[in-house]
Short mmCIF file of C-alpha atoms in Angstrom, two decimals:
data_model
loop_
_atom_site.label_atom_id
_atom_site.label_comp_id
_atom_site.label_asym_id
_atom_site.label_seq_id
_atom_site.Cartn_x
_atom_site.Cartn_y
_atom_site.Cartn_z
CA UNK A 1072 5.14 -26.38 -6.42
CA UNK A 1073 1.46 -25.23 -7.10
CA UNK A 1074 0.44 -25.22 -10.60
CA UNK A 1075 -0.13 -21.47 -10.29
CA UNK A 1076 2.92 -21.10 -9.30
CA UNK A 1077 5.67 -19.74 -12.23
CA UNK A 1078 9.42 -19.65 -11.65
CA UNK A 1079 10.72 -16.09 -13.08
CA UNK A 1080 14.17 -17.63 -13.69
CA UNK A 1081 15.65 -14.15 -10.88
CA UNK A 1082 17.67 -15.78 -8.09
CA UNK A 1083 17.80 -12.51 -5.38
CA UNK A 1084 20.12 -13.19 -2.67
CA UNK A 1085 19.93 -16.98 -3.25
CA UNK A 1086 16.36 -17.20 -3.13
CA UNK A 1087 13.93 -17.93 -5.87
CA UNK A 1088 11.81 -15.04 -7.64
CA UNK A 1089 8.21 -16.56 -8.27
CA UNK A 1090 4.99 -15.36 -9.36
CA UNK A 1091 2.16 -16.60 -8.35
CA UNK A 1092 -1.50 -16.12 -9.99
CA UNK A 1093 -4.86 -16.26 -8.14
CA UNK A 1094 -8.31 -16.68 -9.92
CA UNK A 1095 -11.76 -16.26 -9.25
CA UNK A 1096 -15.11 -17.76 -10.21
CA UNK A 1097 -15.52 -14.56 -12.77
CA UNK A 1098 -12.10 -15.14 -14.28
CA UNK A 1099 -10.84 -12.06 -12.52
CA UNK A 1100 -6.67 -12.62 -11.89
CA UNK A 1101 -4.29 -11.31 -9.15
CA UNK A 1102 -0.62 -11.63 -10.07
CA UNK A 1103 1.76 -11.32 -7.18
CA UNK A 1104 5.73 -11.52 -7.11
CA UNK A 1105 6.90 -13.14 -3.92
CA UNK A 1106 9.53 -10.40 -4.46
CA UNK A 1107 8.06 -7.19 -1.99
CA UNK A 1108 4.92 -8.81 -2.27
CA UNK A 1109 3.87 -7.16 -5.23
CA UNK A 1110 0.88 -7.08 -6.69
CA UNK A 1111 1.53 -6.32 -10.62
CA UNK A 1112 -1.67 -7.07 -11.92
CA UNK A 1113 -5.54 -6.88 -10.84
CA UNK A 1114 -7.59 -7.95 -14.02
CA UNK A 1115 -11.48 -8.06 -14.11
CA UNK A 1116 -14.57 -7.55 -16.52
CA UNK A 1117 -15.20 -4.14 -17.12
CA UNK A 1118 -18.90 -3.14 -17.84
CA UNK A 1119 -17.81 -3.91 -21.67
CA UNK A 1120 -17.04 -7.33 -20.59
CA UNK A 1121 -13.88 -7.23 -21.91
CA UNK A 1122 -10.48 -7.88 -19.50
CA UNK A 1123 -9.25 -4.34 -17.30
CA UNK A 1124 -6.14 -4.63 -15.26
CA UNK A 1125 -6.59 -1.72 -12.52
CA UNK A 1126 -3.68 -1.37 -11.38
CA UNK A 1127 -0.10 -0.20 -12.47
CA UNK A 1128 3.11 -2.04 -12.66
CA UNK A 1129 5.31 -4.28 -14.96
CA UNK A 1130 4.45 -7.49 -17.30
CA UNK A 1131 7.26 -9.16 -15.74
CA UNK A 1132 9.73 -9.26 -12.81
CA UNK A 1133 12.29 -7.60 -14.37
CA UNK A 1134 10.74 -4.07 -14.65
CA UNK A 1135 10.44 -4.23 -11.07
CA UNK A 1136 14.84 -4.40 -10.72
CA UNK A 1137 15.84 -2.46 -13.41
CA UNK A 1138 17.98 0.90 -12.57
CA UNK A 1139 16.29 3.18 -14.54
CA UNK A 1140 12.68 2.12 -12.14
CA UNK A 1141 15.16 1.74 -8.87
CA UNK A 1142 16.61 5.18 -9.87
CA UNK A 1143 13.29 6.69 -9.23
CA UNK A 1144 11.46 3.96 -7.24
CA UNK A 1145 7.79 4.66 -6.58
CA UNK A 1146 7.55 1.43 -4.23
CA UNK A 1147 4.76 0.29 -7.37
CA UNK A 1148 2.56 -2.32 -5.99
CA UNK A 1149 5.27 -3.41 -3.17
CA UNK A 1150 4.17 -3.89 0.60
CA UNK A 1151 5.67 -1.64 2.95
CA UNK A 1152 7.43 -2.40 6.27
CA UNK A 1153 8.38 -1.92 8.73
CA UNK A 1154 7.37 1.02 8.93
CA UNK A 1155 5.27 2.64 7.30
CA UNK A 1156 5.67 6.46 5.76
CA UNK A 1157 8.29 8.81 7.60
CA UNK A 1158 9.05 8.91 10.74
CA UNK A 1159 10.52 12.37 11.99
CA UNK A 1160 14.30 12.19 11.93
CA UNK A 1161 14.30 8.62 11.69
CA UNK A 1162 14.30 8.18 15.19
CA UNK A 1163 12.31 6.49 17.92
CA UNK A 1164 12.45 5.36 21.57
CA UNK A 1165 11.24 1.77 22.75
CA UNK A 1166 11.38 0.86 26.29
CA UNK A 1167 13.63 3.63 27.06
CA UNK A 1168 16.29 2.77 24.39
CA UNK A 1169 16.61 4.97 21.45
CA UNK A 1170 16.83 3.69 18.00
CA UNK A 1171 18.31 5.76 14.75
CA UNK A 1172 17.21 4.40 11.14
CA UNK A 1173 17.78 5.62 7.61
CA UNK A 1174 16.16 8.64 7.36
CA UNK A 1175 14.23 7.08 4.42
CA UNK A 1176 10.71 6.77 3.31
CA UNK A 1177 8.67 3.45 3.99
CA UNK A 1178 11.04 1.61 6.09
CA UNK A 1179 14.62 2.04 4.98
CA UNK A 1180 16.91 2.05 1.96
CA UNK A 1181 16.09 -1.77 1.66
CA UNK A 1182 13.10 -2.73 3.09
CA UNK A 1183 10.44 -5.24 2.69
CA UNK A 1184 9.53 -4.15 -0.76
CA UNK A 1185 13.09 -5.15 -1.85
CA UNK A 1186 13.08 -9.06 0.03
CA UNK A 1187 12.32 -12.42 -1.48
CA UNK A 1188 9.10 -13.56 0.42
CA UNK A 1189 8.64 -17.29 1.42
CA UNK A 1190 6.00 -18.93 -0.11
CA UNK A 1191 3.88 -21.17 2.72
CA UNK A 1192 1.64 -23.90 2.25
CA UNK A 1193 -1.86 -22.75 1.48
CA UNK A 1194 -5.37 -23.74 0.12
CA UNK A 1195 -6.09 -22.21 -3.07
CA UNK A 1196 -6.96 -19.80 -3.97
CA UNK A 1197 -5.08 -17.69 -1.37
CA UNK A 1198 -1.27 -17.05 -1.18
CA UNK A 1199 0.33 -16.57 1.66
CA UNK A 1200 3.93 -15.25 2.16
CA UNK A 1201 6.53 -14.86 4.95
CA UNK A 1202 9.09 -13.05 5.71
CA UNK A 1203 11.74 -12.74 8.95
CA UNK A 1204 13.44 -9.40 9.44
CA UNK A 1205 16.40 -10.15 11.54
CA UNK A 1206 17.07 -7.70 14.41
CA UNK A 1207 19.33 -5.08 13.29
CA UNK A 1208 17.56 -4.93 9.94
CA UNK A 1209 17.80 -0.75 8.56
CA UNK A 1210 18.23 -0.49 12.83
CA UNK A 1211 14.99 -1.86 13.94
CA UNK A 1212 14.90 -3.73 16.99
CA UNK A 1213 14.10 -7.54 17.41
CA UNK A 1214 13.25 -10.49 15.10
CA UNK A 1215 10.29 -9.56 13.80
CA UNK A 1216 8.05 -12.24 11.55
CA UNK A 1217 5.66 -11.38 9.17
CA UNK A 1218 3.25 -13.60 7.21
CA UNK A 1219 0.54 -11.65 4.53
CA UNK A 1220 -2.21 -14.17 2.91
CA UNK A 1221 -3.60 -12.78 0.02
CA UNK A 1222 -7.11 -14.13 -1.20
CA UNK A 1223 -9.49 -13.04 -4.34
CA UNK A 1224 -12.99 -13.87 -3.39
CA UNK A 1225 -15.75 -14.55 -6.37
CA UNK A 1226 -17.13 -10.83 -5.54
CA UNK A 1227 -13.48 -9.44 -6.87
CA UNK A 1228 -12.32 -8.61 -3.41
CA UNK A 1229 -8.68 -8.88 -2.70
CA UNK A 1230 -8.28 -9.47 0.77
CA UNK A 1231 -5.16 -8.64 2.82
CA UNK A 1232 -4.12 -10.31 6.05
CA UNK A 1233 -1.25 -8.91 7.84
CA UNK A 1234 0.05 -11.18 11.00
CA UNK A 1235 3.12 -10.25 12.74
CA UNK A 1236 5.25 -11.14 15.64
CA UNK A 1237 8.35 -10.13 17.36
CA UNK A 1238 11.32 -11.95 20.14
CA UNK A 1239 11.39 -7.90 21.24
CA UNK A 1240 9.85 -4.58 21.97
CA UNK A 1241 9.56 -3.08 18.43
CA UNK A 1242 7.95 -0.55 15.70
CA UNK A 1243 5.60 -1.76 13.25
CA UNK A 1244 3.38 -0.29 10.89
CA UNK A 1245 2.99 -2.02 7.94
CA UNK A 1246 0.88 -0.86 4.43
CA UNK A 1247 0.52 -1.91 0.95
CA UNK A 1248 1.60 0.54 -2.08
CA UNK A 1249 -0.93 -0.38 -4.94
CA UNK A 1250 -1.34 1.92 -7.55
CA UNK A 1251 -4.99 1.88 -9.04
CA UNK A 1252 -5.87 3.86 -12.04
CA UNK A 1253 -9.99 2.39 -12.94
CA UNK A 1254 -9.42 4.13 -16.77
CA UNK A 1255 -8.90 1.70 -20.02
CA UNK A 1256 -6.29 3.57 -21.12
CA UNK A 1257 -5.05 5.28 -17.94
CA UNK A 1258 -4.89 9.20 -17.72
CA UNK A 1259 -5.02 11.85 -15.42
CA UNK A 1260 -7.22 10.39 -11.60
CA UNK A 1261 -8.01 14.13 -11.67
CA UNK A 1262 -11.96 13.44 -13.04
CA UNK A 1263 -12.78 10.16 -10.56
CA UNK A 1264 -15.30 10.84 -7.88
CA UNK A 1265 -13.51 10.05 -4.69
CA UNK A 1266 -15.13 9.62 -1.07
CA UNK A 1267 -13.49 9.27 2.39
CA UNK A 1268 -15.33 9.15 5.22
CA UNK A 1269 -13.07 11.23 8.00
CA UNK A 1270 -13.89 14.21 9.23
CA UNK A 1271 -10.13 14.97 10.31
CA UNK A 1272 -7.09 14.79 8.85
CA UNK A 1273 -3.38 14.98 9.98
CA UNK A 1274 -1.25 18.41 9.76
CA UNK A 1275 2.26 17.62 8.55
CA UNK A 1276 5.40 20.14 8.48
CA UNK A 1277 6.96 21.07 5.19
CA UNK A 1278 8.95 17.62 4.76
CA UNK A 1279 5.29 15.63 5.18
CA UNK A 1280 5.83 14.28 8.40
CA UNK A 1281 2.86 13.98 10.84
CA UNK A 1282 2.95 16.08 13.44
CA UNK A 1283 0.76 15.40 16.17
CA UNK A 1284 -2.33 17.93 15.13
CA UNK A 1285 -5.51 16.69 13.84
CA UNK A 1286 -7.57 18.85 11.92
CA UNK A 1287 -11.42 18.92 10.41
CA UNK A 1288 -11.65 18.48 7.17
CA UNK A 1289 -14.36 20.83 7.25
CA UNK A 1290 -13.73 24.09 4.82
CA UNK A 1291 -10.69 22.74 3.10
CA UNK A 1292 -9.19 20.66 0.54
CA UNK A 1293 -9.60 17.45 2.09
CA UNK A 1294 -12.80 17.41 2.90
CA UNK A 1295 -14.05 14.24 0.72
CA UNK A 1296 -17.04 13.12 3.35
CA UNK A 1297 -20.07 14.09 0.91
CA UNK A 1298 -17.30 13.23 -2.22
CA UNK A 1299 -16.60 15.23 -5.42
CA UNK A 1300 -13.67 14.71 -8.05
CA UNK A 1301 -10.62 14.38 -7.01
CA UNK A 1302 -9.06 17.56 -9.07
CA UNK A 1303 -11.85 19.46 -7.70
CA UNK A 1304 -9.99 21.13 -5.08
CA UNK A 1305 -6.28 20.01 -5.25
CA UNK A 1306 -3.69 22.12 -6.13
CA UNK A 1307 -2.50 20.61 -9.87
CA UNK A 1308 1.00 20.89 -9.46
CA UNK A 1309 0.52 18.83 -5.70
CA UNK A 1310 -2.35 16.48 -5.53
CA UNK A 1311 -3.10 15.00 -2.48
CA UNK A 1312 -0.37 13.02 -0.08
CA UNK A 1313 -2.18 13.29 2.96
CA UNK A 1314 -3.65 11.37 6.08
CA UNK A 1315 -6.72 10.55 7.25
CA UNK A 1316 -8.11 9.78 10.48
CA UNK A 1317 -10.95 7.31 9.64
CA UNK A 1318 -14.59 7.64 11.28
CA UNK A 1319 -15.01 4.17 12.57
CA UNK A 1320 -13.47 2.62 15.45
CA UNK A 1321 -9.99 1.04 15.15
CA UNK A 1322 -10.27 -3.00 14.28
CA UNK A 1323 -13.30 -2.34 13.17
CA UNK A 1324 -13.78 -3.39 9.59
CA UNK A 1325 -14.99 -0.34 7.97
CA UNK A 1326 -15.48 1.99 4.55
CA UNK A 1327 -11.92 4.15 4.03
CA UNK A 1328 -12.58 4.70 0.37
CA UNK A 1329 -14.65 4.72 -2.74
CA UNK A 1330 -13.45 5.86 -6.12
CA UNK A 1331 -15.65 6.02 -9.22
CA UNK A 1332 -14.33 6.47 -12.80
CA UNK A 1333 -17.35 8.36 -14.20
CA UNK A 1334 -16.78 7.16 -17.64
CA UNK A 1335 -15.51 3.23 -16.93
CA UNK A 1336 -18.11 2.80 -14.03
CA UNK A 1337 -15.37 0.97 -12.29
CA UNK A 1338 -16.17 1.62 -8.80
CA UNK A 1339 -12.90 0.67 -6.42
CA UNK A 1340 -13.97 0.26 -2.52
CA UNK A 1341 -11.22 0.12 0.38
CA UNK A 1342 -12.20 -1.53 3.80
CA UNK A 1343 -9.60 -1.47 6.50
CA UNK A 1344 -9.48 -2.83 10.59
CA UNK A 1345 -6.48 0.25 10.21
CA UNK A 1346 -7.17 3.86 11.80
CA UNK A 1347 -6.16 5.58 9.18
CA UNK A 1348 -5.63 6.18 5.09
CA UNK A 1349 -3.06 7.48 3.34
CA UNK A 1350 -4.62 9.04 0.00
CA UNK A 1351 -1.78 9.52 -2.08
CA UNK A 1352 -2.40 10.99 -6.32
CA UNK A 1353 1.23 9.66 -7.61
CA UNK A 1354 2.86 13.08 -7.89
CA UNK A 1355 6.32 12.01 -8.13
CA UNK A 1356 5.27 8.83 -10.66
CA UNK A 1357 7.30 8.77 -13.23
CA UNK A 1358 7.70 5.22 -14.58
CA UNK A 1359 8.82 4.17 -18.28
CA UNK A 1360 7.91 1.30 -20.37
CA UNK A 1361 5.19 -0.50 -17.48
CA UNK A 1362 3.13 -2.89 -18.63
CA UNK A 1363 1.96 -3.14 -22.34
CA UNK A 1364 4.92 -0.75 -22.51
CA UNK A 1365 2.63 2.41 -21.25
CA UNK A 1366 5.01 5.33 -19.80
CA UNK A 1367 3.08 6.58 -16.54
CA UNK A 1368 3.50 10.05 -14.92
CA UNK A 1369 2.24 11.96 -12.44
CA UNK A 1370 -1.07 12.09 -11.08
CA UNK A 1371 -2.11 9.11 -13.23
CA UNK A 1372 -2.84 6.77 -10.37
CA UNK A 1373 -4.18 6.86 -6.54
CA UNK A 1374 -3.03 4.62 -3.87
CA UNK A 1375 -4.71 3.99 -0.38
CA UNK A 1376 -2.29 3.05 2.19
CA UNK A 1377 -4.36 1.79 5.14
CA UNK A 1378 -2.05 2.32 8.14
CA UNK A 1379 -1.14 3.59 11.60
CA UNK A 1380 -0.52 7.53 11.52
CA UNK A 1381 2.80 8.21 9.85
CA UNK A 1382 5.38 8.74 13.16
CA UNK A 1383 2.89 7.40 15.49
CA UNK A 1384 5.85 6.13 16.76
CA UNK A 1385 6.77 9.32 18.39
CA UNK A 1386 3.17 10.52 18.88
CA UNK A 1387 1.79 8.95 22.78
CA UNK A 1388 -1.76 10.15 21.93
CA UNK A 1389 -2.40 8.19 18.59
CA UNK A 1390 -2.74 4.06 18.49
CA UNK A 1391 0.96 2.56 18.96
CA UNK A 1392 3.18 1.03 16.59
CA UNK A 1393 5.23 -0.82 19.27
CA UNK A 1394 5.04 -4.40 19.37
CA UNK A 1395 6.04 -6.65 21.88
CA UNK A 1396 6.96 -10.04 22.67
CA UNK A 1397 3.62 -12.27 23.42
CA UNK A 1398 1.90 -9.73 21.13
CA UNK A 1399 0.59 -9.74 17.76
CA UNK A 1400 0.37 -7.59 15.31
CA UNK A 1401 -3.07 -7.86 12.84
CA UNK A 1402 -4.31 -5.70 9.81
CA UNK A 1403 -6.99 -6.34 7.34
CA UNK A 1404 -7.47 -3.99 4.28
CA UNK A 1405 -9.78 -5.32 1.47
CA UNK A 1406 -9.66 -4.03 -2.62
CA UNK A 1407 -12.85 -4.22 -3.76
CA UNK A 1408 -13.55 -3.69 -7.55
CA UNK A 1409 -17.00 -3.08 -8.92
CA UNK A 1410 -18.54 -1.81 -12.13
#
């Protein structure tokens, strides 16, 4: 076992619950759970010097399985798979065979946020985990394996490598659910200067699934190209849960976000080979007792979920989320943190 490698003492469906640190020439720390992959902690030197952890979640494992957090589970931190988002009425057709899931958010009622991840061999510091949904898993077709390696480089960029293959035709879109807030003493994301660069984003129906449209951003709320503050425009009681088509070509690595807390200086920057980004202000977070036993609620975090388009799925026109045998699946999304 690696030294940076801590037993939690949780057995989940016989399989061991570790968590596993990686460090960087600056002393910056990632903490991950081989449970859903999640990243609970993301600590660097603020421009004070002193230690900030930017994002949200719990000091130890068993925040993350406790019914009060499952009873209202914001997926905090977790990857998602496999499928990203919603897809409209949980069905889809590959290779003329229909498939009905859960009608459920981000992959089913148990999905990979809620599986024991096997740890692989790797060089430090990078983590890499895997995990084998068996066909039949919340309906999805085919064995489908996944591996995501995890590395913090010395310029406090956490790097994500998705890799994925399948034994048959199948849906995949796969994200990562990390709430940021860039504040000392979190707050309200309403004040940070935020900047996407798509001119278009994606109409959804009433129940937030993608439709098929895409719209400018130009004249409306979600128009972030030149940036402003995040509350500038956004409805208070709604936020922003909306996404973006990116304006860079797909697999390119490119820019799909910048945030700036105007008062920290903590700049975060999110680079993605993905078409798209989620931009997503936390309104139904409502989590007690998280780390240094802080009570977070709404609107007091942002996530970017680099991704396919939500139902793409179902939508010909937009880059496919079917995978097939002899294929493979690859994502990169990069966290960068500067002050």
């Amino acid at each position: 076992m690696r030294e940076n490698q801590i037993s939690t003492g949780r057995i989940i469906e016989g399989k061991e619950v570790f968590a596993v640190e990686l460090t960087n020439s600056r002393g910056s720390k990632v903490k991950i759970f081989n449970y859903g992959a999640i990243v609970s902690s993301f600590v660097i030197k603020n421009a004070q010097g002193e230690d900030q952890d930017v994002v949200l979640g719990f000091d130890d494992i068993d925040g993350y399985l406790s019914e009060d957090y499952l009873a209202n589970y914001p997926y905090l931190g977790t990857v998602i798979g496999r499928y990203a988002n919603r897809i409209k009425d949980g069905k889809f057709s590959v290779e003329g065979q229909q498939y009905q899931l859960t009608q459920s958010l981000h992959g089913g009622t148990n999905g990979f946020d809620k599986k024991v991840w096997d740890i692989l061999p790797t060089i430090d510091p990078s983590l890499t985990l895997q995990y084998t949904s068996p066909a039949g898993e919340e309906n999805f077709p085919g064995n489908l394996t996944v591996q995501l390696t995890f590395k913090l480089s010395d310029e406090d960029e956490l790097i994500l490598d998705y890799h994925a293959v399948t034994d048959a035709a199948t849906a995949v879109n796969l994200t990562h659910h990390t709430y940021f807030n860039l504040s000392k003493n979190g707050g309200n994301v309403g004040r940070y200067q935020q900047r996407i660069p798509a001119s278009n984003y994606l109409e959804q129906d009433s129940e937030y699934i993608v439709t098929g449209k895409v719209l400018p951003v130009e004249g409306t709320i979600h128009d972030f190209l030149a940036g402003k503050s995040i509350g500038q425009d956004w409805d208070p009681q709604e936020g922003y849960d909306q996404t973006y088509v990116l304006d860079k070509e797909y697999k390119e690595l490119g820019l799909a976000s910048e945030t700036i807390d105007p008062i920290t200086g903590l700049k975060l920057e999110v680079f993605t080979t993905e078409p798209v980004a989620h931009f997503y202000t936390a309104k139904y977070l409502n989590v007690a007792k998280g780390k240094n036993g802080r009570d977070h609620h709404p609107f007091e975090a942002f996530c970017i979920e680099t991704q396919h388009a939500p139902n793409s799925i179902n939508i010909p026109e937009f880059p496919k989320t079917t995978l097939l045998p002899g294929e493979t699946y690859l994502q990169t999304t990069i966290f960068k943190v500067t002050v």
